[in-house]
Every structure is written in structure tokens, then in C-alpha cells.
XYZ file of C-alpha atoms in Angstrom:
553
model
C 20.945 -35.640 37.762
C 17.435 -35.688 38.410
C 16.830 -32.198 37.703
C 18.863 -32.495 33.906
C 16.200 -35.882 33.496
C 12.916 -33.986 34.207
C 14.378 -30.932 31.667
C 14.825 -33.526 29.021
C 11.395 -35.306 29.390
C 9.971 -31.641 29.443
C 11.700 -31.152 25.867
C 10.638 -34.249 24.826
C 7.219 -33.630 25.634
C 7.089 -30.689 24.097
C 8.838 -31.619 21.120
C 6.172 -34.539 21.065
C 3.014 -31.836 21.108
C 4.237 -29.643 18.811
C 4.583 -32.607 15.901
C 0.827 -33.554 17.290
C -0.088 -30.381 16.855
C 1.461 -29.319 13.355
C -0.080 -32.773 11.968
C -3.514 -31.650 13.063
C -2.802 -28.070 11.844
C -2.214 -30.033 8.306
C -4.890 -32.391 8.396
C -7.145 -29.727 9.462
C -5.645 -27.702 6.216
C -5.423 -30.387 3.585
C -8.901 -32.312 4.034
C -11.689 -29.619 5.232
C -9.882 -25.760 4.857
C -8.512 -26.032 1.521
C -11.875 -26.994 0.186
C -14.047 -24.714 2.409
C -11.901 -21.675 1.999
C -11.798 -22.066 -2.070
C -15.182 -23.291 -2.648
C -16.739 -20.235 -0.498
C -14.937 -18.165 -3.039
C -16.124 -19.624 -5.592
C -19.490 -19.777 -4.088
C -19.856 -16.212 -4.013
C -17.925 -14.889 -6.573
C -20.712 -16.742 -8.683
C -23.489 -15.391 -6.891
C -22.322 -12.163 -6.825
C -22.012 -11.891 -10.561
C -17.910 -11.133 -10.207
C -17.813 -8.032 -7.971
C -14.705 -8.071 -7.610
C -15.011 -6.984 -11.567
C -17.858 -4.914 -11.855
C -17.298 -3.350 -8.768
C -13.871 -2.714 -7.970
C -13.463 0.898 -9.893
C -15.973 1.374 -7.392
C -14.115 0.121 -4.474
C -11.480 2.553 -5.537
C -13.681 5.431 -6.136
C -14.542 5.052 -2.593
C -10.997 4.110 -0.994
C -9.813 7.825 -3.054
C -13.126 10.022 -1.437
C -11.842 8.832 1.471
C -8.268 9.004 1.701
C -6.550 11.588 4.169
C -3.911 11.761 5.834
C -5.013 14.606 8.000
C -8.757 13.478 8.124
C -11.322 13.542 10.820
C -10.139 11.257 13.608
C -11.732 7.974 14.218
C -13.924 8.276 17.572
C -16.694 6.258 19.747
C -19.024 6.012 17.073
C -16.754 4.622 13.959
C -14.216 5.618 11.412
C -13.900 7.018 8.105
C -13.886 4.211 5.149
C -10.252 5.005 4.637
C -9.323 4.378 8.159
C -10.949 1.030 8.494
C -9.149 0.113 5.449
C -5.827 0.976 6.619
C -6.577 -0.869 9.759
C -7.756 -4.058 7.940
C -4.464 -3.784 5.944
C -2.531 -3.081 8.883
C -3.080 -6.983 10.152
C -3.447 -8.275 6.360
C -0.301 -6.866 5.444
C 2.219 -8.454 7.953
C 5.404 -10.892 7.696
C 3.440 -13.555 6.072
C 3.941 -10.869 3.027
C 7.899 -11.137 2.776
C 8.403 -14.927 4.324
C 5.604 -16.387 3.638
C 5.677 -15.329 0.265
C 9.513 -17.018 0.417
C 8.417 -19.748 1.801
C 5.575 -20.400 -0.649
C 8.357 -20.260 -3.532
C 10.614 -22.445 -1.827
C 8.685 -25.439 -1.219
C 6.262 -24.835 -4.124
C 8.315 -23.001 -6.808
C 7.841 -19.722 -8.318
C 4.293 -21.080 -9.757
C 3.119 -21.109 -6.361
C 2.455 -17.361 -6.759
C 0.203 -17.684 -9.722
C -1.847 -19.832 -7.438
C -1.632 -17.000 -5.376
C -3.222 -14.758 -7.240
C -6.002 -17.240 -8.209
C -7.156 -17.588 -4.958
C -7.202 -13.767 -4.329
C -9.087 -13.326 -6.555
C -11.683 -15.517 -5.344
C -11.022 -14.119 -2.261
C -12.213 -10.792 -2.886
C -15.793 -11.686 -3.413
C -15.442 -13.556 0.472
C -13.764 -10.510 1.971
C -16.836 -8.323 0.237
C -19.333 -10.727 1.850
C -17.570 -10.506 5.249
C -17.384 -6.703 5.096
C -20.927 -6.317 3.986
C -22.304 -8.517 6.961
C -19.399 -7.152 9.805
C -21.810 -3.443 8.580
C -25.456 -5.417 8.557
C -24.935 -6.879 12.173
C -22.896 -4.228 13.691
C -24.505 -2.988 17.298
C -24.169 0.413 18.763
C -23.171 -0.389 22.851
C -24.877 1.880 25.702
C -22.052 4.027 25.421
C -22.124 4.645 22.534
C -19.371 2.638 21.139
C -19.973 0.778 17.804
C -18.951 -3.189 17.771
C -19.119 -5.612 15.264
C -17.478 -8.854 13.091
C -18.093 -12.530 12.945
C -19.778 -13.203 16.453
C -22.443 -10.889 15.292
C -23.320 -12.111 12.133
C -22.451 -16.245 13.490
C -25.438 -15.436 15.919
C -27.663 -13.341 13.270
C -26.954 -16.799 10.818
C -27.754 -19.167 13.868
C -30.077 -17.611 16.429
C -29.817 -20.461 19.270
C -27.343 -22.268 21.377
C -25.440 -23.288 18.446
C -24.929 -19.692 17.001
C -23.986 -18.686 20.602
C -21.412 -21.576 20.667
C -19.832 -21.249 17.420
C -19.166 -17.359 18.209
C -17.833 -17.813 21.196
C -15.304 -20.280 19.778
C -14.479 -17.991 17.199
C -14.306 -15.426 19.755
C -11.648 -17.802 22.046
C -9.746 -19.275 18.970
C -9.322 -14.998 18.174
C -7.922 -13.883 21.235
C -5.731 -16.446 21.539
C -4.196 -16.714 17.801
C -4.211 -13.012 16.786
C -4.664 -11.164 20.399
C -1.932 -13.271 22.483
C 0.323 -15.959 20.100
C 0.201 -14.138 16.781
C 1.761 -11.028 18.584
C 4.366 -13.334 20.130
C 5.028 -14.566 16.803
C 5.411 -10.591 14.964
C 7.329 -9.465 17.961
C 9.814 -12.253 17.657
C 10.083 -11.516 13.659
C 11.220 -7.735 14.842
C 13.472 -9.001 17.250
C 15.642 -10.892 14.943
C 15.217 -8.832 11.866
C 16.711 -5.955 13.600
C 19.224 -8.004 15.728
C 20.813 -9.461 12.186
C 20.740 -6.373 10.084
C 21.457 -3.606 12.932
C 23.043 -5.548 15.928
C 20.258 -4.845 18.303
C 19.273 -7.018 20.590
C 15.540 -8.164 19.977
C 15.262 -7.818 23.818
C 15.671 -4.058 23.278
C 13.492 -4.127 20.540
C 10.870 -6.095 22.007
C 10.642 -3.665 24.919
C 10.519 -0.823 22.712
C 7.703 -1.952 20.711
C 5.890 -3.462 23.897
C 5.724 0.094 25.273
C 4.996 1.959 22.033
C 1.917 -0.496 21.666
C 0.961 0.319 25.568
C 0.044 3.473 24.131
C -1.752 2.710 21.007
C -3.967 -0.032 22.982
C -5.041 2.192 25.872
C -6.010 4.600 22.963
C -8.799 2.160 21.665
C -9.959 1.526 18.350
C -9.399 5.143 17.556
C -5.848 5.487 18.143
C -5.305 2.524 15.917
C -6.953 3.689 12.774
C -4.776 6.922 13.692
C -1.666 5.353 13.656
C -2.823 2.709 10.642
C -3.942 5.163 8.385
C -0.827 7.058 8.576
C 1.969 4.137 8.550
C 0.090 1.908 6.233
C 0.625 4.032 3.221
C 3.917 5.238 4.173
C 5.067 1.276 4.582
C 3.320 0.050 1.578
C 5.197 3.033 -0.634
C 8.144 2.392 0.771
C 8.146 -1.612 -0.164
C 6.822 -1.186 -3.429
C 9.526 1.692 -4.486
C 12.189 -0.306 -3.011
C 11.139 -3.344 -4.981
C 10.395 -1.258 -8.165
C 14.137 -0.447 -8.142
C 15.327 -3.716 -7.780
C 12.734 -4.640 -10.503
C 14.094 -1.993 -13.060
C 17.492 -2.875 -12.362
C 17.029 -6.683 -13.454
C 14.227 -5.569 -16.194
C 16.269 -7.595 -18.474
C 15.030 -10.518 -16.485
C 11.276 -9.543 -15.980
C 9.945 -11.516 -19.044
C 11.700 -14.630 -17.730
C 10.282 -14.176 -14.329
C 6.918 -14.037 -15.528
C 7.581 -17.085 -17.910
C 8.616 -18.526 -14.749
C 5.730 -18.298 -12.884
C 2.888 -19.466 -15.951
C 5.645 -22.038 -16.643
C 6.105 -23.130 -13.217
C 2.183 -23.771 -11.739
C 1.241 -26.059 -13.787
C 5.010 -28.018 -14.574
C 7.337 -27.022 -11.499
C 9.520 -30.394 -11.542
C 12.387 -28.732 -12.569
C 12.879 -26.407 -9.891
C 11.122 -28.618 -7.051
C 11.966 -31.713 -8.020
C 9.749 -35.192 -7.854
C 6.191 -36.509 -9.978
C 4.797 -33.925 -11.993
C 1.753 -34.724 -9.937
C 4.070 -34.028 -6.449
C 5.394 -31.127 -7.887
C 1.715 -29.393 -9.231
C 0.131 -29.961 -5.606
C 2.716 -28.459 -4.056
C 2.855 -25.368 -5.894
C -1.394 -25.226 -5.730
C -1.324 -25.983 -1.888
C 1.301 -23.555 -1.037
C -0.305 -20.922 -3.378
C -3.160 -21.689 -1.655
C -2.536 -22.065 1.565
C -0.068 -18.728 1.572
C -2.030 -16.513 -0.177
C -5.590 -17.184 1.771
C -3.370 -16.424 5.141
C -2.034 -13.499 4.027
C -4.702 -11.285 2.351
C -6.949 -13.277 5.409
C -9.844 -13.889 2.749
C -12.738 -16.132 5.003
C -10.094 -15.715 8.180
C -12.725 -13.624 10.136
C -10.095 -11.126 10.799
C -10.743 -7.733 9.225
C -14.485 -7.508 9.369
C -14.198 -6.269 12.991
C -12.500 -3.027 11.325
C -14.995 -2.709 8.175
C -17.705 -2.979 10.925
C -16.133 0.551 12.331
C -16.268 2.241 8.877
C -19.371 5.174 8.703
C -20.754 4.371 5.077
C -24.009 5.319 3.316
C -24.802 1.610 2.792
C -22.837 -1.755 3.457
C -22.393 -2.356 -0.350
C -19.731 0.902 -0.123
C -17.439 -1.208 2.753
C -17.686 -4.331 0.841
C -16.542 -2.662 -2.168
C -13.652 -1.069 -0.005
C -12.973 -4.133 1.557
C -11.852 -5.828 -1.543
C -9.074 -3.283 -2.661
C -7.797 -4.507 0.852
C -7.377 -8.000 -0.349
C -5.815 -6.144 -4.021
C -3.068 -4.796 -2.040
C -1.968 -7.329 -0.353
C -1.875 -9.685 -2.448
C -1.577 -7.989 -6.226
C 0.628 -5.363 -4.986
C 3.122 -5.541 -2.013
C 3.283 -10.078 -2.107
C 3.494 -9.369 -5.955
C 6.290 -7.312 -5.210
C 7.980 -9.540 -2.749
C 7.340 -12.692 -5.489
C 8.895 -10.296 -8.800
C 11.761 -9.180 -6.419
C 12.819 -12.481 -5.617
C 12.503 -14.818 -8.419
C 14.025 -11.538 -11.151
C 17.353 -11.591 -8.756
C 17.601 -15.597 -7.353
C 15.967 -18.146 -10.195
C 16.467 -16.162 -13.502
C 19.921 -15.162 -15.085
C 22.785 -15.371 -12.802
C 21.220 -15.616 -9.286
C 22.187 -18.584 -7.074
C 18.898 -20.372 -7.455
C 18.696 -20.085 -11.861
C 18.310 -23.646 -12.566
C 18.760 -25.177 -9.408
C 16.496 -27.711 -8.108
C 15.167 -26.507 -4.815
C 16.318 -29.643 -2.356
C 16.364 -29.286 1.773
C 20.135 -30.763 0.754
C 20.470 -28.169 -2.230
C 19.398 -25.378 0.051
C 21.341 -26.182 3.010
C 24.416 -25.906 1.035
C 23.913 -22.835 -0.605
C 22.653 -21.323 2.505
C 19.091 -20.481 1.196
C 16.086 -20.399 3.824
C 12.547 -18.735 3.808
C 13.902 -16.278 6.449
C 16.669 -14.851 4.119
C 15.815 -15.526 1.085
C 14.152 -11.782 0.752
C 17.214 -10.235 2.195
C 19.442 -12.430 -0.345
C 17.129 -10.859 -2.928
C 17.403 -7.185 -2.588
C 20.868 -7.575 -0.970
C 21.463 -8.775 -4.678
C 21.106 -5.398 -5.844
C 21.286 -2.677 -3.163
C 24.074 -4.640 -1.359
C 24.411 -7.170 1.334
C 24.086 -4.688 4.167
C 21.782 -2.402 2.971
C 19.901 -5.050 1.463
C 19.191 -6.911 4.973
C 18.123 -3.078 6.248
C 15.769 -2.785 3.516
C 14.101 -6.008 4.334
C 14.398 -5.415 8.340
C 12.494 -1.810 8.268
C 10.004 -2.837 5.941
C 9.618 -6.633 8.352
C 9.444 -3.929 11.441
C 6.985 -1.968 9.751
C 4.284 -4.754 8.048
C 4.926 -6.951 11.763
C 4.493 -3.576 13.812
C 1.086 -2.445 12.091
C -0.483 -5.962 12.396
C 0.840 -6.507 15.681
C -1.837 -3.559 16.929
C -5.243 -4.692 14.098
C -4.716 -7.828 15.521
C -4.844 -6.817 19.038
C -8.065 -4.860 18.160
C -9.730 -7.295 16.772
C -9.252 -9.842 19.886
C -10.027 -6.987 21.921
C -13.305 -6.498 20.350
C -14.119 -10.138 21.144
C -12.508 -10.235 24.793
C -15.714 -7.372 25.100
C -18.218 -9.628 23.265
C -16.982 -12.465 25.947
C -16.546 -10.484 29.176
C -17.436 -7.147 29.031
C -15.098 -3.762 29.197
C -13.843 -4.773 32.515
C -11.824 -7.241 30.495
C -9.821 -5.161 27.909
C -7.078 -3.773 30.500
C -6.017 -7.377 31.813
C -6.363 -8.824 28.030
C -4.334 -5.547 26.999
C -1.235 -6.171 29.814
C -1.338 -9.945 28.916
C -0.947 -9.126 24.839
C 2.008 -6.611 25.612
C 3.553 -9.306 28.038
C 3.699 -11.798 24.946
C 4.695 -9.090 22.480
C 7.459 -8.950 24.998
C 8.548 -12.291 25.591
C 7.921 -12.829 21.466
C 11.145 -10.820 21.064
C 13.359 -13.006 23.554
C 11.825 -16.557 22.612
C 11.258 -18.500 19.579
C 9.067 -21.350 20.122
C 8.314 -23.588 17.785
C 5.176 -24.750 19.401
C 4.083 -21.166 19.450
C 4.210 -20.749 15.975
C 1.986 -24.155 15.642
C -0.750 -22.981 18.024
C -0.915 -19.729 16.026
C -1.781 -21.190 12.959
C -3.726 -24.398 14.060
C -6.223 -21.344 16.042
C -5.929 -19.363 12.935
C -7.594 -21.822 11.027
C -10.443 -23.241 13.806
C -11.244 -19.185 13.538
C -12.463 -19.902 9.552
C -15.247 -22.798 10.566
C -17.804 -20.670 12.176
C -16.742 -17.902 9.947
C -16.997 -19.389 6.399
C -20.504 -21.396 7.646
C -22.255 -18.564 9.146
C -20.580 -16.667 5.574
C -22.668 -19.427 3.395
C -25.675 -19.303 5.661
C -26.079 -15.471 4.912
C -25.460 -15.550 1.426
C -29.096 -14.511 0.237
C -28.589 -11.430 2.710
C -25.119 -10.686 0.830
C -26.363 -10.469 -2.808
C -29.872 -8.427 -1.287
C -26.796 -5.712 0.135
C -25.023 -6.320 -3.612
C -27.957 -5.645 -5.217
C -28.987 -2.545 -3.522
C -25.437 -1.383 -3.712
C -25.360 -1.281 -7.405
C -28.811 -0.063 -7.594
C -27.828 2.840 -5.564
C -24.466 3.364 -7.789
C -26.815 3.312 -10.958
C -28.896 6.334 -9.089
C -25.327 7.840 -8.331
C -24.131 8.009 -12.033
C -27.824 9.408 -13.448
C -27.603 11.848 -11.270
C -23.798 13.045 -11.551
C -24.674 12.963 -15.321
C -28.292 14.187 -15.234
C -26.193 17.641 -13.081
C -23.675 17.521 -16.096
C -26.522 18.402 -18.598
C -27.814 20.892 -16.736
C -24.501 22.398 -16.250
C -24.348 22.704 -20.186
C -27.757 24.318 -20.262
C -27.159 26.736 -17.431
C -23.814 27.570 -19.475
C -24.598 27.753 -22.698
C -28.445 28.797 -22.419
C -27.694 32.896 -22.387
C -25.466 32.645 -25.209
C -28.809 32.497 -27.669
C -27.826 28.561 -28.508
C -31.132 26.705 -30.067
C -31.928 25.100 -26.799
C -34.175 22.202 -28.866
C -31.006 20.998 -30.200
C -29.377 21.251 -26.909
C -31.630 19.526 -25.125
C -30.865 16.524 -27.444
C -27.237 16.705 -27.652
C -27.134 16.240 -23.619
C -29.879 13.689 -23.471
C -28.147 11.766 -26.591
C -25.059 11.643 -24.891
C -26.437 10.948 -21.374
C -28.369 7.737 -22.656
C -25.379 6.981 -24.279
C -23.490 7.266 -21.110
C -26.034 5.158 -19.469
C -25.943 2.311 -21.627
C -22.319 2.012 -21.030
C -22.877 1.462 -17.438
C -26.003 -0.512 -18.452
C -27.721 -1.516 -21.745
C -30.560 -2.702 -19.615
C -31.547 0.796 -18.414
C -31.582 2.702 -22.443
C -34.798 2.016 -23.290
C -36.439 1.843 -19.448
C -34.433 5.583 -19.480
C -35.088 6.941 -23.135
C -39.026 6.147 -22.638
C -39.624 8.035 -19.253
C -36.246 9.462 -18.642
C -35.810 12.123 -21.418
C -39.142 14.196 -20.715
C -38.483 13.651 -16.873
C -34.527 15.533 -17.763
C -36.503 17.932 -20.496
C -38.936 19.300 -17.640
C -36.016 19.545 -15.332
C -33.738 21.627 -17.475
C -36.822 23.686 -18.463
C -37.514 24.189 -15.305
C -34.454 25.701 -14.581
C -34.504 27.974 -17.622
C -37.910 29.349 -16.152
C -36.618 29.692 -12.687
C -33.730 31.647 -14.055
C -35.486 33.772 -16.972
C -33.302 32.301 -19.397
């Protein structure tokens, strides 16, 4: 009797921390994240002058040079652009894309995903300024290792005992949310995924995975940008062509899903019920709140992989670093978002014109953690519509099971030295493990309460270093204006060295290229025509005849 008695005050202590806890974790969001994480967008997408405009055909310029799938591995000194990338996707890109995205529709209707998109957007210029500084304060180790990310840049923004405090909490609020919980939590999102659409038991599962990611940590950060930049474009393809057909088969319904979501974020009473002024801050809060934890804009997450990347100068990461935040949010939560709401709230689906109620749900049989499979079961079928989902779930929870275990592995180093990444690796494949047998609701509250303590230090020391940020910007685009002269300045000369044995009247050459290459220039920017038509044109004229001398043309 005594034994039952102690069990049930153990559950209702526990029962009795987690509420503590998830009121904290929504105090702490609601009154000081919310703000922070927004207004630090904000902050820099105005001092920045909109990068994530002007730059990002830049950012993709640079993702393309270096895409490979059979590239140069990653080794002690850093990885290719690419390969950081895929690792920083790798963690972004993770179960908060498919359920979380449900989730966020659920409680805050399908407007919730316009809000979504607001706030990446903003949250590209943050992930630019975290990429930039994760390259500025990056240290080379004895052994030649390279290490970098938020501790480094917390101390370069704070060099005392505070700076030294506030990255070591990030560094201790990282290891445990990402490195140890947030595994537990992906692991256990495989487990059941696979159990419900293949009969496996997430026990099996869980030991699978726990040994496959054995391998990849003792491997170090190279083995991980091996593995990420091969399965995070596979994965992401995969999603967005199964979604793509779902899509096209309800294309009669795409125009009301987009009316839908416009509709819905600023007047989503119908489909969540209460005030108009209820309804609007639940749509902007889950939005919010969904999309800044998925594309991990300000988290402090993926500048430990942008630190890795070998660039010419940071401005080329940051630029990088933003298509990151693109696909997760723009592309594969997009997808998840169109799927969803084109095949459950528009036309015929169970949710068109039903008010979203706990009651309304219940009864239908409608939860966050189906509600994807209930969407592309819609169309592909009930069982091949839960396999879908599970793969893809296995996939996105697989890859950011192993980023996130780098990154609190680059911190366990900061903290304790090398001699601490073998116990901190058995430890994170003992709670992948476990993950895929338990599911603990205070688990899942720790994870996200130390998810967001990670942001404080981050986003201050972020705003602290913004002067440094635009100086990078700055010299970025300077260096991308001296990029395009000189790509176009070699196009003229190409023309000459073409055309210049073919008796052509090389006077009128010589201005046809330098026409059309101040033209081109004043495209890119008006500011540099006249600067460039004064002391540029006889600068290209001596060059080109130069070249005709040199070649007795």
C-alpha cells in the first residue's frame, strides 16, 4: 500500500513541475521572447538595408558554386559552404516542420502561417548576423580543429565575467535542450511514426537509430556534414514532390487555400472561434512562436555549423545562411501548410467550415500529430498516406537528431575540453534511446523552456555586435561590386580578343563593350556610373589595348 502511495505522490509531483514549468516556458515566451526575437529582426533587417533582398540571389549564387554531392569531404580545418548549409538545415529542418506546422494551424488557424512567413522573413537578416559573427569569432584549436558559434562571439560582445557567464549558460542551456532532451524528443517522434504506419516497435527503431548515430558522432563534425549534405537534399526533394502531388491533385482548391490564409491572419474567428481580438493573437503568436522555432532564427543553433564553412569573407556565409532559413520555412513548412489546409479546410475535407474546438476536434478525431497524415492520406490513401508522412518524420527527426548533437558537442568542448565529447556522446545516444520507449511530457517542457533561455545571451550579444555586422555587410557587397566589374570587365575583353582579327573598327568596339558594361553596372548600382564612366572607361580602354599589343592584333 505504501509503495502504490509514494508512486502516486511521485506522479503528482511530477505532474505538478511540469505545469510549473510549461507556465514559465509561456511567460518566458509571451512577455520578453516574443518581443526580443521580433524586434532583433527588425533591428537588423533595418540596418542592414534588407539583405535578405539585395542579397539573397547572392546567397544562392553561392549555395549553387558550392553544391556537390560528391565534393571534397569536410575535415579538421572546416567544410565547404554547401556542407555547412546542409548541416544547419539538417537541425532547422526537423519535426517542428510537419507538427508544428499542424499545430500552429490548429490552435491559430490557417492565418497562422502567413505570420509565419512574416517572421521569416525578418528572420533572415538575424540568421545573416549570426552566421557572419559564428565566421568573425571562430578560433582555430592547437590541433588544428576549427570551433566556433555563440560562446565566441557572447565573449567577443562582453569581454569580462559577464560575457564568460552568459556563454557558459548558453553553452549548459545547449547541451541540455538540443544535445540530451531535444534528441529524446526526435527519437520518440521516430518511434511512434514508424510504430503507427509500419507496426514497428519504436524500441526497435530507437535502437536502430541509436547505433546508426554511434557512428556518425564518433566521426566528428566531418562525418556529419557527410551524411547532411547527402540526405538533406534527398529528404527535402522527396517532401516537396510528395506535397506537389497532393497540391496538383486539389489545384482546384489552391486559390481558396491561399484566400484562406490572407483571410484568416488578420479575421480567423470563424475557424478558431472567440473575440476577433482572441482569435488575431492567436494566429500572430502561434505564427510567431512556430515559425521562429523552426527555421531557429536568433535560437543560437546553426551558427556553430556556418562557423565550419571555408569562405573568402564572412559576408559569403551570411548570405548562405539565409537561404537556410528560405527553405525551411518558404519551402518544405510552406509545403506542409498548402498540403494541409488544400485537402482538410477547403472543399470537402473534414475541417471546411468547421470551427476548430478541443470538443470539435476530439470528435472528429483531429490532433496536431495526425493531422499531416490525415492530409496526404486524403489523397495518396490512408496507408500510404501515414508512410509518406512517417519516412519523411524519420528523415527531417533523423538529420536534426545528429546537427543538434554537434552543436552541443561543440560547447561540451568550449566547457570541458575533448576529454568530454565521448561521455557527452554515450549519454546523447542513451537518451536517443530511451526517447523511442518513453514519452514524457515533462521532457518535452524542459526542451523548449532551455530552447528559449539559449536566445537571451544569443540575441543580446547579437545587438551588441551590430556595428561589427553591417562593417562585414558592407565589405561583403563591396567585394560583390569588385566581383561583377570584373566578370564583366573579362566579358569585354573576351569580345575584343574574338572579334579583334576579324578587321572590326576596334574604336567602335571599344564603345559598344564599355556602353554596355556601364550599363550593366548601373543596374547593379546607379551610384557607381559616373564614379565608373569618369576613371573606369580609359582604365578598361588601356586594358583591352593592352592586350591587342601583347597579342599583335
Amino acid at each position: 500500500m505504501k509503495k502504490y502511495a509514494r508512486v502516486t505522490i511521485a506522479i503528482l509531483i511530477m505532474a505538478a513541475f511540469t505545469q510549473i514549468v510549461e507556465q514559465a516556458s509561456d511567460i518566458l515566451w509571451n512577455y520578453l521572447l516574443l518581443f526580443l526575437l521580433v524586434g532583433t529582426g527588425i533591428f537588423f533587417t533595418i540596418k542592414l538595408h534588407f539583405v535578405q533582398l539585395s542579397s539573397f540571389a547572392d546567397g544562392v549564387r553561392h549555395l549553387f558554386k558550392g553544391f556537390s554531392l560528391h565534393g571534397k569531404a569536410a575535415d579538421k580545418d572546416g567544410m565547404s559552404s554547401f556542407q555547412a548549409l546542409a548541416t544547419a538545415i539538417a537541425a532547422q529542418v526537423g519535426t517542428g516542420n510537419i507538427v508544428g506546422a499542424c499545430g500552429a494551424i490548429l490552435i491559430g488557424g490557417p492565418g497562422a502561417i502567413f505570420w509565419m512567413w512574416i517572421i521569416a522573413f525578418f528572420g533572415m537578416s538575424t540568421i545573416y548576423a549570426e552566421a557572419v559573427l559564428a565566421q568573425k569569432t571562430r578560433v582555430v584549436n592547437p590541433d588544428g580543429t576549427v570551433a566556433g558559434g555563440p560562446v565566441y562571439y557572447i565573449k567577443k560582445a562582453f569581454n569580462n565575467a559577464f560575457g564568460k557567464f552568459m556563454a557558459g549558460f548558453f553553452a549548459v542551456a545547449i547541451i541540455l535542450a538540443l544535445g540530451f532532451m531535444g534528441a529524446m524528443v526526435q527519437s520518440n517522434s521516430i518511434g511512434e511514426s514508424c510504430q503507427n504506419a509500419f507496426g514497428i516497435p519504436s524500441w526497435v527503431m530507437g535502437a536502430i537509430i541509436a547505433v546508426i548515430c554511434a557512428f556518425i558522432f564518433i566521426g566528428g563534425a566531418h562525418r556529419v556534414a557527410a551524411v547532411a549534405e547527402k540526405l538533406v537534399p534527398i529528404m527535402a526533394i522527396l517532401y516537396v514532390l510528395g506535397g506537389l502531388v497532393v497540391i496538383i491533385c486539389r489545384i482546384q482548391y489552391v486559390p481558396e487555400t491561399f484566400a484562406l490564409i490572407f483571410k484568416c491572419a488578420f479575421n480567423p474567428t470563424a475557424v478558431i472561434g472567440g473575440s476577433i481580438g482572441f482569435a488575431i493573437k492567436q494566429a500572430i503568436s502561434q505564427g510567431v512562436k512556430r515559425g521562429l522555432f523552426s527555421n531557429e532564427a536568433g535560437m543560437g543553433s546553426t551558427p556553430h555549423a556556418h562557423a565550419q564553412a571555408k569562405v573568402k569573407c564572412p559576408h559569403e556565409q551570411g548570405v548562405v545562411a539565409m537561404i537556410g532559413v528560405f527553405i525551411d520555412t518558404f519551402v518544405v513548412l510552406t509545403m506542409t501548410a498548402l498540403v494541409v489546409i488544400s485537402t482538410l479546410y477547403t472543399g470537402d475535407g473534414i475541417l471546411s467550415g468547421v470551427m476548430t474546438s478541443s470538443e470539435n476536434l476530439d470528435a472528429l478525431g483531429v490532433a496536431k500529430t495526425n493531422l499531416a497524415q490525415l492530409a496526404f492520406g486524403s489523397v495518396f490513401g490512408e496507408s500510404f498516406g501515414s508512410a509518406f508522412v512517417a519516412i519523411c518524420l524519420l528523415f527531417f527527426a533523423f538529420t536534426t537528431i545528429i546537427g543538434w548533437n554537434l552543436f552541443g558537442r561543440i560547447n561540451i568542448e568550449y566547457l570541458f575540453g575533448k576529454k568530454a565529447v565521448l561521455p557527452y556522446s554515450i549519454i546523447a545516444i542513451v537518451f536517443i534511446f530511451l526517447g523511442s520507449i518513453l514519452s514524457n511530457d515533462l521532457v518535452w517542457e524542459l526542451t523548449d523552456m532551455f530552447n528559449q533561455l539559449m536566445v537571451i545571451p544569443n540575441v543580446i550579444a547579437l545587438l551588441a555586435l551590430g556595428g561589427l555586422v553591417a562593417a562585414s555587410a558592407k565589405a561583403g557587397n563591396s567585394e560583390a561590386r569588385a566581383q561583377m566589374i570584373q566578370g564583366n570587365l573579362r566579358l569585354v575583353l573576351s569580345v575584343v580578343q574574338k572579334f579583334a582579327g576579324r578587321g572590326e573598327n576596334l574604336d567602335d568596339l571599344f564603345q559598344v563593350g564599355c556602353i554596355g558594361l556601364i550599363k550593366a553596372i548601373d543596374n547593379f548600382d546607379p551610384g557607381l556610373k559616373v564614379r565608373f564612366s569618369t576613371y573606369g572607361v580609359p582604365m578598361i580602354l588601356g586594358e583591352i589595348r593592352r592586350f591587342l599589343r601583347d597579342n599583335n592584333a
